[in-house]
Amino acid sequence: MIRVAFIFCAIFINVFALPALDKEINNLDWRVVGGSTAPDGAYPYQVSIQDSETNSHGCGGSIIKPTIILTAAHCVVGISSSKFSVVVGINKLDEEGTAYKVKDVRSHDNYNPFTVENDIAILKLSSPIEYNSKVAPVELEESEVDDGTEAALSGWGSTSWPGSSPNDLQHIILKTISNSDCKASHPSKQIFDSQICTFTKRGEGSCYGDSGGPLVSEKSKKQIGIVSWGRPCGIGYPDVFTKVAAFKEWIKIHSH
């Protein structure tokens, strides 16, 4: 359903090219695999980060304040703010939602494109988002999350690999696992304390187009993760997310 890809998206490929990576890292991607179409308005904090010229979906993100969008650094690093627009209040990509211009992009200074550490960024909008029943912020988790926590992943990532992005917003319920179990499944990759992993079963997970999107605890309804990377797609490996709680101070500083 949602798949995480380390490559941003084809719409920006001519604007921003990642450094040469080893084959495994280069195949990392983001999408929702094994999920289903989300009910209309079920995820009011979900946004589509689009190419401002073509209106093509690139990455997901979440509303955390009227002028602040939380997303992944790999989605936006090295790209001018003028290249982005943020669309809110839609379940279908072909719907006419409300688009907001981006005036500033702030990626973590220590973001590492090779290890995908500190994969977090904030978009500052030119004007405040108007909230309604289908557009609202998500609260952020500031504490550690127990292993086995059920969490909702939503996004417009590919629903199969290979495959194209769906028009309808997809969602799936995943479970967090320990970082030690995550490391055991990704022995050639580094899993940092500032990351959180999920795994349910083969055939379920994130994929291309889900990058930057929110992972939200079913119990607390707080965002616990940001879609970062994984192996394409839903093939039996844990997906890796930036742990929101690990960056609570960074978020507070850069969201003012």
PDB file of C-alpha atoms in Angstrom:
ATOM      1  CA  MET A   1       0.000   0.000   0.000  1.00  0.00           C
ATOM      2  CA  ILE A   2       2.472   2.618   1.068  1.00  0.00           C
ATOM      3  CA  ARG A   3       5.968   2.173  -0.088  1.00  0.00           C
ATOM      4  CA  VAL A   4       9.053   4.106   0.889  1.00  0.00           C
ATOM      5  CA  ALA A   5      11.550   4.982  -1.771  1.00  0.00           C
ATOM      6  CA  PHE A   6      14.916   6.604  -1.235  1.00  0.00           C
ATOM      7  CA  ILE A   7      14.577   8.210  -4.642  1.00  0.00           C
ATOM      8  CA  PHE A   8      12.315  11.252  -4.372  1.00  0.00           C
ATOM      9  CA  CYS A   9      10.048  10.967  -7.395  1.00  0.00           C
ATOM     10  CA  ALA A  10      10.169  11.096 -11.169  1.00  0.00           C
ATOM     11  CA  ILE A  11       8.525  14.518 -11.304  1.00  0.00           C
ATOM     12  CA  PHE A  12      11.575  16.135  -9.741  1.00  0.00           C
ATOM     13  CA  ILE A  13      14.234  13.883 -11.214  1.00  0.00           C
ATOM     14  CA  ASN A  14      15.517  16.602 -13.534  1.00  0.00           C
ATOM     15  CA  VAL A  15      15.547  19.153 -10.746  1.00  0.00           C
ATOM     16  CA  PHE A  16      17.344  17.109  -8.149  1.00  0.00           C
ATOM     17  CA  ALA A  17      19.526  14.037  -8.566  1.00  0.00           C
ATOM     18  CA  LEU A  18      20.673  12.057  -5.550  1.00  0.00           C
ATOM     19  CA  PRO A  19      24.338  11.116  -5.251  1.00  0.00           C
ATOM     20  CA  ALA A  20      25.343   7.732  -6.637  1.00  0.00           C
ATOM     21  CA  LEU A  21      24.301   5.034  -4.186  1.00  0.00           C
ATOM     22  CA  ASP A  22      24.953   1.351  -3.894  1.00  0.00           C
ATOM     23  CA  LYS A  23      22.405  -0.852  -5.631  1.00  0.00           C
ATOM     24  CA  GLU A  24      20.527  -1.799  -2.484  1.00  0.00           C
ATOM     25  CA  ILE A  25      20.134   1.769  -1.240  1.00  0.00           C
ATOM     26  CA  ASN A  26      19.258   2.911  -4.749  1.00  0.00           C
ATOM     27  CA  ASN A  27      16.343   0.481  -4.745  1.00  0.00           C
ATOM     28  CA  LEU A  28      14.832   1.846  -1.558  1.00  0.00           C
ATOM     29  CA  ASP A  29      11.362   3.273  -2.141  1.00  0.00           C
ATOM     30  CA  TRP A  30       8.044   4.234  -0.510  1.00  0.00           C
ATOM     31  CA  ARG A  31       4.365   3.212  -1.073  1.00  0.00           C
ATOM     32  CA  VAL A  32       1.312   1.595   0.588  1.00  0.00           C
ATOM     33  CA  VAL A  33       1.116  -2.060  -0.358  1.00  0.00           C
ATOM     34  CA  GLY A  34      -1.642  -4.368   0.845  1.00  0.00           C
ATOM     35  CA  GLY A  35      -3.894  -1.593   2.090  1.00  0.00           C
ATOM     36  CA  SER A  36      -7.240  -0.218   0.978  1.00  0.00           C
ATOM     37  CA  THR A  37      -8.889   3.015  -0.090  1.00  0.00           C
ATOM     38  CA  ALA A  38      -9.192   5.410   2.841  1.00  0.00           C
ATOM     39  CA  PRO A  39     -12.636   6.759   3.789  1.00  0.00           C
ATOM     40  CA  ASP A  40     -13.169  10.343   2.688  1.00  0.00           C
ATOM     41  CA  GLY A  41     -11.869  12.733   5.349  1.00  0.00           C
ATOM     42  CA  ALA A  42     -10.377   9.991   7.539  1.00  0.00           C
ATOM     43  CA  TYR A  43      -6.903  11.569   7.461  1.00  0.00           C
ATOM     44  CA  PRO A  44      -7.446  15.347   7.551  1.00  0.00           C
ATOM     45  CA  TYR A  45      -3.765  15.966   8.301  1.00  0.00           C
ATOM     46  CA  GLN A  46      -2.565  14.187   5.136  1.00  0.00           C
ATOM     47  CA  VAL A  47      -1.208  16.414   2.359  1.00  0.00           C
ATOM     48  CA  SER A  48       0.108  15.865  -1.135  1.00  0.00           C
ATOM     49  CA  ILE A  49       3.388  17.641  -1.870  1.00  0.00           C
ATOM     50  CA  GLN A  50       3.324  18.389  -5.574  1.00  0.00           C
ATOM     51  CA  ASP A  51       5.379  19.887  -8.370  1.00  0.00           C
ATOM     52  CA  SER A  52       4.091  23.460  -8.561  1.00  0.00           C
ATOM     53  CA  GLU A  53       4.333  23.479 -12.363  1.00  0.00           C
ATOM     54  CA  THR A  54       2.878  20.073 -13.291  1.00  0.00           C
ATOM     55  CA  ASN A  55       0.682  19.485 -10.210  1.00  0.00           C
ATOM     56  CA  SER A  56       2.064  15.943 -10.031  1.00  0.00           C
ATOM     57  CA  HIS A  57       2.176  14.138  -6.692  1.00  0.00           C
ATOM     58  CA  GLY A  58       5.673  13.621  -5.332  1.00  0.00           C
ATOM     59  CA  CYS A  59       5.596  12.958  -1.595  1.00  0.00           C
ATOM     60  CA  GLY A  60       3.293  12.943   1.375  1.00  0.00           C
ATOM     61  CA  GLY A  61       3.398  15.143   4.431  1.00  0.00           C
ATOM     62  CA  SER A  62       1.347  16.119   7.465  1.00  0.00           C
ATOM     63  CA  ILE A  63      -0.174  19.340   8.759  1.00  0.00           C
ATOM     64  CA  ILE A  64       1.194  20.194  12.210  1.00  0.00           C
ATOM     65  CA  LYS A  65       0.433  23.938  12.279  1.00  0.00           C
ATOM     66  CA  PRO A  66      -1.506  26.294   9.975  1.00  0.00           C
ATOM     67  CA  THR A  67       1.665  27.185   8.072  1.00  0.00           C
ATOM     68  CA  ILE A  68       3.856  24.138   8.823  1.00  0.00           C
ATOM     69  CA  ILE A  69       4.070  20.800   6.991  1.00  0.00           C
ATOM     70  CA  LEU A  70       6.187  17.912   8.287  1.00  0.00           C
ATOM     71  CA  THR A  71       7.820  15.621   5.714  1.00  0.00           C
ATOM     72  CA  ALA A  72      11.032  13.746   4.881  1.00  0.00           C
ATOM     73  CA  ALA A  73      14.280  15.506   3.968  1.00  0.00           C
ATOM     74  CA  HIS A  74      14.886  13.208   0.997  1.00  0.00           C
ATOM     75  CA  CYS A  75      11.700  14.598  -0.576  1.00  0.00           C
ATOM     76  CA  VAL A  76      12.816  18.208  -0.603  1.00  0.00           C
ATOM     77  CA  VAL A  77      16.548  18.641   0.010  1.00  0.00           C
ATOM     78  CA  GLY A  78      18.326  20.660  -2.662  1.00  0.00           C
ATOM     79  CA  ILE A  79      15.097  21.836  -4.303  1.00  0.00           C
ATOM     80  CA  SER A  80      13.865  25.428  -4.347  1.00  0.00           C
ATOM     81  CA  SER A  81      10.713  26.139  -2.336  1.00  0.00           C
ATOM     82  CA  SER A  82       9.138  27.605  -5.488  1.00  0.00           C
ATOM     83  CA  LYS A  83       9.101  24.124  -7.038  1.00  0.00           C
ATOM     84  CA  PHE A  84       6.588  22.856  -4.463  1.00  0.00           C
ATOM     85  CA  SER A  85       2.936  23.291  -3.691  1.00  0.00           C
ATOM     86  CA  VAL A  86       1.024  21.623  -0.860  1.00  0.00           C
ATOM     87  CA  VAL A  87      -2.500  20.352  -1.552  1.00  0.00           C
ATOM     88  CA  VAL A  88      -4.858  19.700   1.368  1.00  0.00           C
ATOM     89  CA  GLY A  89      -8.370  18.345   1.843  1.00  0.00           C
ATOM     90  CA  ILE A  90      -8.349  15.658  -0.850  1.00  0.00           C
ATOM     91  CA  ASN A  91      -8.781  11.891  -0.944  1.00  0.00           C
ATOM     92  CA  LYS A  92      -8.335  11.676  -4.707  1.00  0.00           C
ATOM     93  CA  LEU A  93      -5.400  13.224  -6.531  1.00  0.00           C
ATOM     94  CA  ASP A  94      -7.680  14.389  -9.344  1.00  0.00           C
ATOM     95  CA  GLU A  95      -9.901  16.282  -6.898  1.00  0.00           C
ATOM     96  CA  GLU A  96      -9.710  20.036  -6.718  1.00  0.00           C
ATOM     97  CA  GLY A  97      -8.269  20.562  -3.253  1.00  0.00           C
ATOM     98  CA  THR A  98      -6.770  23.742  -1.870  1.00  0.00           C
ATOM     99  CA  ALA A  99      -3.173  24.365  -2.925  1.00  0.00           C
ATOM    100  CA  TYR A 100      -0.739  26.431  -0.870  1.00  0.00           C
ATOM    101  CA  LYS A 101       2.546  27.936  -1.981  1.00  0.00           C
ATOM    102  CA  VAL A 102       5.716  27.061  -0.080  1.00  0.00           C
ATOM    103  CA  LYS A 103       7.908  29.973   1.007  1.00  0.00           C
ATOM    104  CA  ASP A 104      10.656  28.087   2.824  1.00  0.00           C
ATOM    105  CA  VAL A 105      12.095  24.569   3.033  1.00  0.00           C
ATOM    106  CA  ARG A 106      14.080  23.513   6.082  1.00  0.00           C
ATOM    107  CA  SER A 107      15.793  20.121   6.002  1.00  0.00           C
ATOM    108  CA  HIS A 108      17.779  18.791   8.935  1.00  0.00           C
ATOM    109  CA  ASP A 109      21.366  20.069   8.726  1.00  0.00           C
ATOM    110  CA  ASN A 110      22.701  16.578   9.453  1.00  0.00           C
ATOM    111  CA  TYR A 111      20.549  14.707   6.960  1.00  0.00           C
ATOM    112  CA  ASN A 112      22.683  11.987   5.360  1.00  0.00           C
ATOM    113  CA  PRO A 113      21.481  10.772   1.931  1.00  0.00           C
ATOM    114  CA  PHE A 114      23.662   7.665   2.128  1.00  0.00           C
ATOM    115  CA  THR A 115      22.507   6.345   5.513  1.00  0.00           C
ATOM    116  CA  VAL A 116      19.162   8.216   5.421  1.00  0.00           C
ATOM    117  CA  GLU A 117      19.772   9.434   8.977  1.00  0.00           C
ATOM    118  CA  ASN A 118      17.955  12.587  10.160  1.00  0.00           C
ATOM    119  CA  ASP A 119      15.469  12.271   7.309  1.00  0.00           C
ATOM    120  CA  ILE A 120      13.181  15.099   8.365  1.00  0.00           C
ATOM    121  CA  ALA A 121      12.146  18.448   6.916  1.00  0.00           C
ATOM    122  CA  ILE A 122       9.625  21.225   7.401  1.00  0.00           C
ATOM    123  CA  LEU A 123       7.826  23.224   4.733  1.00  0.00           C
ATOM    124  CA  LYS A 124       6.694  26.731   5.640  1.00  0.00           C
ATOM    125  CA  LEU A 125       3.672  27.921   3.702  1.00  0.00           C
ATOM    126  CA  SER A 126       3.104  31.403   2.330  1.00  0.00           C
ATOM    127  CA  SER A 127      -0.373  31.582   3.881  1.00  0.00           C
ATOM    128  CA  PRO A 128      -2.102  29.697   6.720  1.00  0.00           C
ATOM    129  CA  ILE A 129      -4.203  26.632   6.012  1.00  0.00           C
ATOM    130  CA  GLU A 130      -7.915  27.031   6.668  1.00  0.00           C
ATOM    131  CA  TYR A 131      -9.114  24.127   8.822  1.00  0.00           C
ATOM    132  CA  ASN A 132     -12.422  22.300   8.359  1.00  0.00           C
ATOM    133  CA  SER A 133     -13.832  18.793   8.811  1.00  0.00           C
ATOM    134  CA  LYS A 134     -11.447  17.434   6.172  1.00  0.00           C
ATOM    135  CA  VAL A 135      -8.417  19.600   6.938  1.00  0.00           C
ATOM    136  CA  ALA A 136      -6.863  19.561  10.408  1.00  0.00           C
ATOM    137  CA  PRO A 137      -3.462  19.196  12.099  1.00  0.00           C
ATOM    138  CA  VAL A 138      -2.114  16.053  13.721  1.00  0.00           C
ATOM    139  CA  GLU A 139      -0.588  16.078  17.188  1.00  0.00           C
ATOM    140  CA  LEU A 140       3.006  14.862  17.435  1.00  0.00           C
ATOM    141  CA  GLU A 141       4.213  12.111  19.761  1.00  0.00           C
ATOM    142  CA  GLU A 142       6.962  13.308  22.098  1.00  0.00           C
ATOM    143  CA  SER A 143       7.513  10.048  24.011  1.00  0.00           C
ATOM    144  CA  GLU A 144       8.868   6.629  23.098  1.00  0.00           C
ATOM    145  CA  VAL A 145       6.395   4.188  21.564  1.00  0.00           C
ATOM    146  CA  ASP A 146       6.042   0.581  22.724  1.00  0.00           C
ATOM    147  CA  ASP A 147       6.909  -2.249  20.351  1.00  0.00           C
ATOM    148  CA  GLY A 148       3.743  -3.717  18.883  1.00  0.00           C
ATOM    149  CA  THR A 149       1.958  -0.371  18.671  1.00  0.00           C
ATOM    150  CA  GLU A 150      -0.654  -0.336  15.925  1.00  0.00           C
ATOM    151  CA  ALA A 151      -0.297   2.651  13.631  1.00  0.00           C
ATOM    152  CA  ALA A 152      -2.040   3.942  10.522  1.00  0.00           C
ATOM    153  CA  LEU A 153      -0.055   4.643   7.391  1.00  0.00           C
ATOM    154  CA  SER A 154      -1.702   6.724   4.672  1.00  0.00           C
ATOM    155  CA  GLY A 155      -0.543   7.936   1.291  1.00  0.00           C
ATOM    156  CA  TRP A 156      -0.734   7.857  -2.476  1.00  0.00           C
ATOM    157  CA  GLY A 157       2.210   5.519  -2.906  1.00  0.00           C
ATOM    158  CA  SER A 158       2.202   2.641  -5.378  1.00  0.00           C
ATOM    159  CA  THR A 159      -0.015  -0.269  -4.383  1.00  0.00           C
ATOM    160  CA  SER A 160       2.238  -2.845  -6.029  1.00  0.00           C
ATOM    161  CA  TRP A 161       5.806  -3.089  -7.259  1.00  0.00           C
ATOM    162  CA  PRO A 162       6.346  -2.196 -10.019  1.00  0.00           C
ATOM    163  CA  GLY A 163       3.255  -0.055 -10.403  1.00  0.00           C
ATOM    164  CA  SER A 164       1.873   3.457 -10.640  1.00  0.00           C
ATOM    165  CA  SER A 165       0.489   5.630  -7.868  1.00  0.00           C
ATOM    166  CA  PRO A 166      -3.239   5.266  -7.141  1.00  0.00           C
ATOM    167  CA  ASN A 167      -5.674   8.147  -7.527  1.00  0.00           C
ATOM    168  CA  ASP A 168      -7.344   7.315  -4.202  1.00  0.00           C
ATOM    169  CA  LEU A 169      -5.658   7.836  -0.844  1.00  0.00           C
ATOM    170  CA  GLN A 170      -4.648   4.451   0.573  1.00  0.00           C
ATOM    171  CA  HIS A 171      -4.280   3.374   4.201  1.00  0.00           C
ATOM    172  CA  ILE A 172      -3.166   0.385   6.218  1.00  0.00           C
ATOM    173  CA  ILE A 173      -2.639  -0.540   9.863  1.00  0.00           C
ATOM    174  CA  LEU A 174       0.929  -1.624  10.665  1.00  0.00           C
ATOM    175  CA  LYS A 175       2.694  -2.617  13.891  1.00  0.00           C
ATOM    176  CA  THR A 176       5.921  -1.198  15.257  1.00  0.00           C
ATOM    177  CA  ILE A 177       8.786  -3.593  15.976  1.00  0.00           C
ATOM    178  CA  SER A 178      11.972  -3.265  18.011  1.00  0.00           C
ATOM    179  CA  ASN A 179      15.002  -1.672  16.390  1.00  0.00           C
ATOM    180  CA  SER A 180      16.970  -4.837  17.120  1.00  0.00           C
ATOM    181  CA  ASP A 181      14.504  -6.897  15.070  1.00  0.00           C
ATOM    182  CA  CYS A 182      14.615  -4.236  12.372  1.00  0.00           C
ATOM    183  CA  LYS A 183      18.423  -4.375  12.259  1.00  0.00           C
ATOM    184  CA  ALA A 184      18.321  -8.164  11.993  1.00  0.00           C
ATOM    185  CA  SER A 185      16.159  -7.849   8.876  1.00  0.00           C
ATOM    186  CA  HIS A 186      18.401  -5.152   7.355  1.00  0.00           C
ATOM    187  CA  PRO A 187      21.894  -6.464   8.251  1.00  0.00           C
ATOM    188  CA  SER A 188      23.673  -4.371   5.614  1.00  0.00           C
ATOM    189  CA  LYS A 189      21.964  -1.114   6.651  1.00  0.00           C
ATOM    190  CA  GLN A 190      22.225   1.090   9.717  1.00  0.00           C
ATOM    191  CA  ILE A 191      19.138   1.466  11.875  1.00  0.00           C
ATOM    192  CA  PHE A 192      19.440   4.470  14.171  1.00  0.00           C
ATOM    193  CA  ASP A 193      17.808   5.199  17.518  1.00  0.00           C
ATOM    194  CA  SER A 194      16.141   8.148  15.795  1.00  0.00           C
ATOM    195  CA  GLN A 195      14.218   5.738  13.556  1.00  0.00           C
ATOM    196  CA  ILE A 196      11.240   3.471  14.113  1.00  0.00           C
ATOM    197  CA  CYS A 197      10.295   0.374  12.112  1.00  0.00           C
ATOM    198  CA  THR A 198       7.070  -1.416  11.259  1.00  0.00           C
ATOM    199  CA  PHE A 199       6.282  -4.873   9.975  1.00  0.00           C
ATOM    200  CA  THR A 200       3.128  -6.963   9.761  1.00  0.00           C
ATOM    201  CA  LYS A 201       3.547  -9.531   7.010  1.00  0.00           C
ATOM    202  CA  ARG A 202       4.787  -9.972   3.477  1.00  0.00           C
ATOM    203  CA  GLY A 203       2.584  -8.040   1.072  1.00  0.00           C
ATOM    204  CA  GLU A 204       1.964  -5.104   3.401  1.00  0.00           C
ATOM    205  CA  GLY A 205       3.987  -1.919   3.769  1.00  0.00           C
ATOM    206  CA  SER A 206       4.991   1.369   2.163  1.00  0.00           C
ATOM    207  CA  CYS A 207       6.184   2.206  -1.367  1.00  0.00           C
ATOM    208  CA  TYR A 208       7.037   4.912  -3.944  1.00  0.00           C
ATOM    209  CA  GLY A 209       4.985   8.058  -3.416  1.00  0.00           C
ATOM    210  CA  ASP A 210       4.420   7.494   0.311  1.00  0.00           C
ATOM    211  CA  SER A 211       7.712   9.153   1.250  1.00  0.00           C
ATOM    212  CA  GLY A 212       7.376  11.899   3.816  1.00  0.00           C
ATOM    213  CA  GLY A 213       3.919  10.763   4.844  1.00  0.00           C
ATOM    214  CA  PRO A 214       2.682  10.249   8.414  1.00  0.00           C
ATOM    215  CA  LEU A 215       2.586   7.124  10.579  1.00  0.00           C
ATOM    216  CA  VAL A 216       0.003   7.740  13.311  1.00  0.00           C
ATOM    217  CA  SER A 217      -0.668   5.684  16.446  1.00  0.00           C
ATOM    218  CA  GLU A 218      -4.128   4.144  16.440  1.00  0.00           C
ATOM    219  CA  LYS A 219      -4.385   4.548  20.222  1.00  0.00           C
ATOM    220  CA  SER A 220      -3.071   8.052  20.842  1.00  0.00           C
ATOM    221  CA  LYS A 221      -3.856   9.464  17.366  1.00  0.00           C
ATOM    222  CA  LYS A 222      -0.444  11.142  17.490  1.00  0.00           C
ATOM    223  CA  GLN A 223       2.088  11.024  14.658  1.00  0.00           C
ATOM    224  CA  ILE A 224       4.954   8.726  15.585  1.00  0.00           C
ATOM    225  CA  GLY A 225       6.820   8.432  12.284  1.00  0.00           C
ATOM    226  CA  ILE A 226       7.627   9.902   8.870  1.00  0.00           C
ATOM    227  CA  VAL A 227       7.941   7.520   5.908  1.00  0.00           C
ATOM    228  CA  SER A 228      11.670   7.278   5.183  1.00  0.00           C
ATOM    229  CA  TRP A 229      12.902   4.115   3.453  1.00  0.00           C
ATOM    230  CA  GLY A 230      12.361   0.442   2.787  1.00  0.00           C
ATOM    231  CA  ARG A 231      12.920  -2.305   0.236  1.00  0.00           C
ATOM    232  CA  PRO A 232      10.471  -2.230  -2.663  1.00  0.00           C
ATOM    233  CA  CYS A 233       7.741  -3.039  -1.889  1.00  0.00           C
ATOM    234  CA  GLY A 234       5.987  -5.095   0.772  1.00  0.00           C
ATOM    235  CA  ILE A 235       8.324  -8.023   0.069  1.00  0.00           C
ATOM    236  CA  GLY A 236       8.810  -9.137   3.657  1.00  0.00           C
ATOM    237  CA  TYR A 237      11.178  -6.534   5.125  1.00  0.00           C
ATOM    238  CA  PRO A 238      10.395  -3.899   7.770  1.00  0.00           C
ATOM    239  CA  ASP A 239       9.785  -0.336   6.630  1.00  0.00           C
ATOM    240  CA  VAL A 240      11.838   2.395   8.289  1.00  0.00           C
ATOM    241  CA  PHE A 241      10.446   5.712   9.503  1.00  0.00           C
ATOM    242  CA  THR A 242      11.980   8.806  11.035  1.00  0.00           C
ATOM    243  CA  LYS A 243      10.975   8.750  14.719  1.00  0.00           C
ATOM    244  CA  VAL A 244       9.090  11.977  15.429  1.00  0.00           C
ATOM    245  CA  ALA A 245       9.805  11.944  19.185  1.00  0.00           C
ATOM    246  CA  ALA A 246      13.555  11.973  18.511  1.00  0.00           C
ATOM    247  CA  PHE A 247      13.235  15.341  16.775  1.00  0.00           C
ATOM    248  CA  LYS A 248      10.733  17.111  19.036  1.00  0.00           C
ATOM    249  CA  GLU A 249      13.151  19.938  19.889  1.00  0.00           C
ATOM    250  CA  TRP A 250      14.254  20.351  16.266  1.00  0.00           C
ATOM    251  CA  ILE A 251      10.613  20.559  15.185  1.00  0.00           C
ATOM    252  CA  LYS A 252       9.798  23.152  17.853  1.00  0.00           C
ATOM    253  CA  ILE A 253      12.757  25.330  16.872  1.00  0.00           C
ATOM    254  CA  HIS A 254      12.123  25.225  13.132  1.00  0.00           C
ATOM    255  CA  SER A 255       8.337  25.498  13.168  1.00  0.00           C
ATOM    256  CA  HIS A 256       8.345  29.066  14.509  1.00  0.00           C
TER     257      HIS A 256
END
